mmCIF file of C-alpha atoms in Angstrom:
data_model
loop_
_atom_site.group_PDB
_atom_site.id
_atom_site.type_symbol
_atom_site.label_atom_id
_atom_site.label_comp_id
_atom_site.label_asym_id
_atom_site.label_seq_id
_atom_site.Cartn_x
_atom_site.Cartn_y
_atom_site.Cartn_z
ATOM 1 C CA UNK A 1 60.355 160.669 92.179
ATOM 2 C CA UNK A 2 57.220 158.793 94.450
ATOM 3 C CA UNK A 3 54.401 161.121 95.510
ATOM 4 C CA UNK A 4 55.877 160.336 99.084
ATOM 5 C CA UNK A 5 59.561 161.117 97.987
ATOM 6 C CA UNK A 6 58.527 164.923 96.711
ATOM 7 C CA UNK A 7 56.127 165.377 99.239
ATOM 8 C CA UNK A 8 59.244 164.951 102.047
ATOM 9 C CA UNK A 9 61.315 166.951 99.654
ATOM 10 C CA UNK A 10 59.502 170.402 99.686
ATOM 11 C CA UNK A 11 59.015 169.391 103.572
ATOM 12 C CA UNK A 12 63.011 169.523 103.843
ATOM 13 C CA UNK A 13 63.175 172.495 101.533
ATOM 14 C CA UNK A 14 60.525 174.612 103.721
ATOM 15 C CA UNK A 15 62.735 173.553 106.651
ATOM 16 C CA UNK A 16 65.779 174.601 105.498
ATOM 17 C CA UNK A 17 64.770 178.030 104.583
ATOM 18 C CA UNK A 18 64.982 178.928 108.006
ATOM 19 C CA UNK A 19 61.829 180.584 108.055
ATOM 20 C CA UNK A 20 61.038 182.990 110.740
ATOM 21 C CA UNK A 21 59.108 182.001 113.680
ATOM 22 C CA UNK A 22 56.980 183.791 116.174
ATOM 23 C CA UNK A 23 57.988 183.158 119.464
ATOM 24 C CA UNK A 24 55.155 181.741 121.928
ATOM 25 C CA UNK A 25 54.240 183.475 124.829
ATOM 26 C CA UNK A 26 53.705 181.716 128.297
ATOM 27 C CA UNK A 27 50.963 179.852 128.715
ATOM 28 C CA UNK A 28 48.594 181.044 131.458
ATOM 29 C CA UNK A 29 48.466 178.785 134.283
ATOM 30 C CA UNK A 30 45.729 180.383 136.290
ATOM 31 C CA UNK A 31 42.845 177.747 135.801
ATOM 32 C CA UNK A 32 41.990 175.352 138.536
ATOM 33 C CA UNK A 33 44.951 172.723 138.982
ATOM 34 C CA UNK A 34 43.748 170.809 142.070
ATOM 35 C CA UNK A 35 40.655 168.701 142.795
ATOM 36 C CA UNK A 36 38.881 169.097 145.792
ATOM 37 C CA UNK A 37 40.467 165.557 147.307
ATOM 38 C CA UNK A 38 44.140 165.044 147.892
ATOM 39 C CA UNK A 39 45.789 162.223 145.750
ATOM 40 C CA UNK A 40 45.094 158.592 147.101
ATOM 41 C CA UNK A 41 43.058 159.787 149.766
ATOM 42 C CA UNK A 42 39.444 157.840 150.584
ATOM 43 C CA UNK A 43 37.570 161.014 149.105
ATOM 44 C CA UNK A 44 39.524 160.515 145.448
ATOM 45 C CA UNK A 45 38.608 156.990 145.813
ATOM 46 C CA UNK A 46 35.244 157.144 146.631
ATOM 47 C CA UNK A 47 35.106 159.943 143.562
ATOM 48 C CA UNK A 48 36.394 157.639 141.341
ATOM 49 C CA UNK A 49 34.595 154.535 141.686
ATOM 50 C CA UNK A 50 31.421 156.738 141.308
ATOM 51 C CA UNK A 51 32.592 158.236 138.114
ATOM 52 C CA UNK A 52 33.762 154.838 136.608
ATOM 53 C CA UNK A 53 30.291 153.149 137.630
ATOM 54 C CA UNK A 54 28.844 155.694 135.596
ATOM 55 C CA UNK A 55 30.596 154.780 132.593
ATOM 56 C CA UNK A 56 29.046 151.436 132.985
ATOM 57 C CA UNK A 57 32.196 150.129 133.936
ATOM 58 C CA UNK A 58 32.833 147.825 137.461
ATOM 59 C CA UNK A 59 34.605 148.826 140.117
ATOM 60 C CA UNK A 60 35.916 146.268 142.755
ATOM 61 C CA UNK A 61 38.046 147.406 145.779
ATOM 62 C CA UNK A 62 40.396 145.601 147.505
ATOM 63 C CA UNK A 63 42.788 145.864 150.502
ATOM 64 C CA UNK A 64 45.719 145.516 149.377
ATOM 65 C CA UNK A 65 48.477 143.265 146.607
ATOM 66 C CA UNK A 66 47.368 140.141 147.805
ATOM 67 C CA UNK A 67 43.737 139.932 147.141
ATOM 68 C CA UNK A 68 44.307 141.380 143.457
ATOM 69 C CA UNK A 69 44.622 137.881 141.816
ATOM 70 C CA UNK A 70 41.178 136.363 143.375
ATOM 71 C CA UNK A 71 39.375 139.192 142.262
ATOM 72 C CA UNK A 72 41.156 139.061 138.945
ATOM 73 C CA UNK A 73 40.075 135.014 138.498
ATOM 74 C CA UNK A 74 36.264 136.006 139.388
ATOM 75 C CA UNK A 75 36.399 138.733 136.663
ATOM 76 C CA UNK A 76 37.648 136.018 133.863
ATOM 77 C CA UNK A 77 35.483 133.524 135.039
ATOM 78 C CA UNK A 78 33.765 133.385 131.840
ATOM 79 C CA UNK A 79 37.278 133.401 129.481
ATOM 80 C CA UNK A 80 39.688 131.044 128.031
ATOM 81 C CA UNK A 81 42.539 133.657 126.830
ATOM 82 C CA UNK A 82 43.685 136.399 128.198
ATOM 83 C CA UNK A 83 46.925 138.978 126.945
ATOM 84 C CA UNK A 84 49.117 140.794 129.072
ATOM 85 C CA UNK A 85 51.721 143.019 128.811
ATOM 86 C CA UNK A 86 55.663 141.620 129.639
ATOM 87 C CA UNK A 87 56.312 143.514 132.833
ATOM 88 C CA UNK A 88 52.752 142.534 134.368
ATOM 89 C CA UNK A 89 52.665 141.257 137.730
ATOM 90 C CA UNK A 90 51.817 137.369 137.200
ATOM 91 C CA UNK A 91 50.974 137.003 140.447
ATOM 92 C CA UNK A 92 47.391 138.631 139.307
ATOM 93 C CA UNK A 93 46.593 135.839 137.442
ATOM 94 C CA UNK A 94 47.608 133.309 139.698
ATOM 95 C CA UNK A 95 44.007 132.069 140.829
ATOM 96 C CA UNK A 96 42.668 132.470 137.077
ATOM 97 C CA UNK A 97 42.498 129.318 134.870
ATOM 98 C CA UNK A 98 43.108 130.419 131.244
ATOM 99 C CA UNK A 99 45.321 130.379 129.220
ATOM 100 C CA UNK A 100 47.994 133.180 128.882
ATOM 101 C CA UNK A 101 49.552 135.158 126.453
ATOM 102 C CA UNK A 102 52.640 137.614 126.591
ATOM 103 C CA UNK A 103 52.594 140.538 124.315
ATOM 104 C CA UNK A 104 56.325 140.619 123.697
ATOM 105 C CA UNK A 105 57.611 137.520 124.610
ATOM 106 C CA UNK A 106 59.005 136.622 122.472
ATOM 107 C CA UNK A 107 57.059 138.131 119.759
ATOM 108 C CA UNK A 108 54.711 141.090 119.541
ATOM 109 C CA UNK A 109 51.439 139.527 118.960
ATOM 110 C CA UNK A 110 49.606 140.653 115.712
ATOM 111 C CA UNK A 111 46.157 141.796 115.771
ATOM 112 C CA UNK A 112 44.274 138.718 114.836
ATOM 113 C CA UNK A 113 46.052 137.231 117.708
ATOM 114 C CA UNK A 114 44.891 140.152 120.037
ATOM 115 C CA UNK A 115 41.364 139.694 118.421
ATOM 116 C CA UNK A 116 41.172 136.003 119.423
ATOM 117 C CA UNK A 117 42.070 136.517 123.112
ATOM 118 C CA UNK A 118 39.053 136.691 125.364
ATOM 119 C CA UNK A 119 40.328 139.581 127.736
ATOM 120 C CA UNK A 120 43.538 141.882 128.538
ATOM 121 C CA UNK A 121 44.675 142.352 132.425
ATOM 122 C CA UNK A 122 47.057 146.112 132.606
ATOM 123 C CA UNK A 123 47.853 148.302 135.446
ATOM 124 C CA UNK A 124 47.948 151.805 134.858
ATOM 125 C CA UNK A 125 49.904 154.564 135.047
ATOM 126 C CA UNK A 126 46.990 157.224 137.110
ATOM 127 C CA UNK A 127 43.497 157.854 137.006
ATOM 128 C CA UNK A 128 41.912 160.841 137.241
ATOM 129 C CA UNK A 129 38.891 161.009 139.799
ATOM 130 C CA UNK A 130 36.931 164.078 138.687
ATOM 131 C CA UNK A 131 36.653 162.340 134.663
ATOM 132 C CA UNK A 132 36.522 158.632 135.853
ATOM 133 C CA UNK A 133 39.550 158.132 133.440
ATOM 134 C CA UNK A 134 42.010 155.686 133.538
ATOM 135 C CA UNK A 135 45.671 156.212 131.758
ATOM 136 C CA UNK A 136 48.086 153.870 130.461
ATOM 137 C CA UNK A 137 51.110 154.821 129.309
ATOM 138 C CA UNK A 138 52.830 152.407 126.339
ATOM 139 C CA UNK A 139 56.357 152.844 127.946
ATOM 140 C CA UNK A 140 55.237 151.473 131.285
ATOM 141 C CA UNK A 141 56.364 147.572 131.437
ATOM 142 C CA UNK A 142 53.182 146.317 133.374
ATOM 143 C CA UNK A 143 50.825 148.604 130.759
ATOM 144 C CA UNK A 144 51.724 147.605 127.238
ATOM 145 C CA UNK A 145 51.086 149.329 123.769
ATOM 146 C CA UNK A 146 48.046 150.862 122.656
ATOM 147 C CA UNK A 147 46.838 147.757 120.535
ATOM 148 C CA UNK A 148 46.665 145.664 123.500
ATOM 149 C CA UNK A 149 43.853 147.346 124.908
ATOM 150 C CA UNK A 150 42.311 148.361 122.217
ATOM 151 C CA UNK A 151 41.569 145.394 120.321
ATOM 152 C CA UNK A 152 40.377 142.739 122.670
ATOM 153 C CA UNK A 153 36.524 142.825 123.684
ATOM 154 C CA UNK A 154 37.414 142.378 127.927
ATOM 155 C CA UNK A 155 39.304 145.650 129.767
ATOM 156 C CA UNK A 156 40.352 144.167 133.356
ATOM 157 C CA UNK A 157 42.390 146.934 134.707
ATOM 158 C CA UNK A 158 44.329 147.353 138.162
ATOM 159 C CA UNK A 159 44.526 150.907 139.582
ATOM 160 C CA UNK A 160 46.793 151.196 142.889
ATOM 161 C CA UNK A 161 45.218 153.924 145.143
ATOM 162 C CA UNK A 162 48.590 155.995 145.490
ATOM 163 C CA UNK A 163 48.068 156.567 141.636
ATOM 164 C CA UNK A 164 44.776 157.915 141.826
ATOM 165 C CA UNK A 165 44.794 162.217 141.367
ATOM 166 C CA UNK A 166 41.918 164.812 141.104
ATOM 167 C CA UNK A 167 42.360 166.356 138.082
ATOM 168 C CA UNK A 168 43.323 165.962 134.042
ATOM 169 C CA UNK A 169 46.262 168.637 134.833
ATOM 170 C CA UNK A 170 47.242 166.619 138.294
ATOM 171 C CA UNK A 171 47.496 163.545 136.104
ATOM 172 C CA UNK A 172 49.573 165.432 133.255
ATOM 173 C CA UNK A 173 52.154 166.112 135.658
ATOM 174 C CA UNK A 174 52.597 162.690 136.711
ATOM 175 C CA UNK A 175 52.960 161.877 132.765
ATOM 176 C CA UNK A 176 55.811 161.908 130.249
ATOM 177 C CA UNK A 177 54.177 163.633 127.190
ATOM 178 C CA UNK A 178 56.832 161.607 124.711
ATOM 179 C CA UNK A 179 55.276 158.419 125.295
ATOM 180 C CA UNK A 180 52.014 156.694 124.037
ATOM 181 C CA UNK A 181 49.422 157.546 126.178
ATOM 182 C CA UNK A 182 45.732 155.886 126.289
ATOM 183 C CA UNK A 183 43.071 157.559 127.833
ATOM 184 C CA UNK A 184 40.433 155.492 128.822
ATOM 185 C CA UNK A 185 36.933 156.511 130.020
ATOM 186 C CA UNK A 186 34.403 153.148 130.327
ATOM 187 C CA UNK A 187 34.033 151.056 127.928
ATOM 188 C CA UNK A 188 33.861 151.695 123.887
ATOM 189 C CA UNK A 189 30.770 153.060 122.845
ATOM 190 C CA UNK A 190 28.928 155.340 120.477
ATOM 191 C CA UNK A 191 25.555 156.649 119.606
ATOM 192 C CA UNK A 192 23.882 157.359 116.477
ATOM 193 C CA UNK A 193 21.502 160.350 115.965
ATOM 194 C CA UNK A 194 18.563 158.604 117.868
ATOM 195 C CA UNK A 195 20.606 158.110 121.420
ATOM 196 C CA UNK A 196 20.831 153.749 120.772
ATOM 197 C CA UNK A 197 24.379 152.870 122.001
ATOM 198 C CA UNK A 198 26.235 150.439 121.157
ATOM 199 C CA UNK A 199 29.353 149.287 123.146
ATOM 200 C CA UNK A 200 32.523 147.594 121.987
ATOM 201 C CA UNK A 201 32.821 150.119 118.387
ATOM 202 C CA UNK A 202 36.666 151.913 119.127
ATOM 203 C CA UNK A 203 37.797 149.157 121.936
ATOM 204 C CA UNK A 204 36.589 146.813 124.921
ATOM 205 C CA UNK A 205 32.870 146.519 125.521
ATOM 206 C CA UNK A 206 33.500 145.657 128.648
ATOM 207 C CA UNK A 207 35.491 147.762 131.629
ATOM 208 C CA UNK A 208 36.424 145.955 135.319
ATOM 209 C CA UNK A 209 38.771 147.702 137.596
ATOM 210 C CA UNK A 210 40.401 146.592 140.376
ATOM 211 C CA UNK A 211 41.071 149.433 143.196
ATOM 212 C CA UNK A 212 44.055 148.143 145.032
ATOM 213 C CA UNK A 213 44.130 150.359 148.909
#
């Protein structure tokens, strides 16, 4: 018997013993639940972009749909490659001249392949205004798995204004805790005892978000 194969043995035994548990009590739900600013409304917004901006991230707004893909192009100016995930809306990239790759069609890319790509374009599933967080959630078709936005050094990421919430718990709600979830606040980056940060360590070194309404 394998290390793993007795290890998952006494795992099954423990389990089958039926041994008793403590039932939980209910979780107090008394702590501040609402931000100050209703979902989607100009004073989320406004919260938002300030709390992204001081990740180090960019924030661009735009009207509406339409004037997603121009912004999109001026962002990837400076790439060749960019990833995105199957259900993405194409139209985004429609005024950007580089070269595209699927993650899923009809393969899932490996990570050298995510490495060589210049930049990933997602949506997201809500971001929260008072943290300056944006959340993607794996199941969502226009969002992707964790790997894809991990690994390449370029974040571009669209946020729809009807998606944008005050608070972590406002946000949870919205959120189906079975599936993958990213969190993402700025760009990667990490300091060592002296304060000298360095970007780009656990993910993208670079953050652009598109605020669509």
């Amino acid at each position: 018997m394998s290390a793993r194969e007795e290890v998952l043995a006494r795992l099954r035994t423990a389990r089958d013993a039926g041994a008793p548990r403590t039932p939980l009590g209910d979780v107090p739900r008394d702590y501040r639940r609402r931000g100050e600013h209703d979902p989607g409304s100009e004073g989320a917004l406004v919260q938002l972009v300030e709390r992204v901006e001081d990740y180090r991230a960019t924030v661009t707004r735009v009207a509406g749909p339409d004037d997603v893909a121009t912004v999109v192009a001026r962002l990837l100016e400076d790439a060749s490659s960019v990833v995105v995930p199957s259900g993405m809306d194409r139209a985004w990239l429609a005024a950007a001249g580089v070269r595209v790759l699927v993650d899923g069609e009809p393969d899932v890319l490996d990570v050298a392949a995510l490495d060589a790509v210049d930049a990933v374009v997602t949506g997201a599933a809500v971001a929260v205004a008072e943290t300056g967080t944006l959340v993607l959630d794996a199941a969502a078709p226009d969002q992707g798995r964790r790997a894809l936005t991990l690994v390449p050094d370029h974040h571009v990421c669209v946020v729809r204004a009807a998606d944008v919430v005050g608070t972590v718990p406002e946000a949870l709600a919205r959120l189906d805790p079975v599936h993958p979830l990213t969190f993402v606040s700025g760009p990667s980056a990490t300091s060592d005892i002296e304060l000298d940060r360095v970007e780009g360590v656990h993910g993208p070194r670079r953050l652009d978000v598109v605020l669509v309404g």
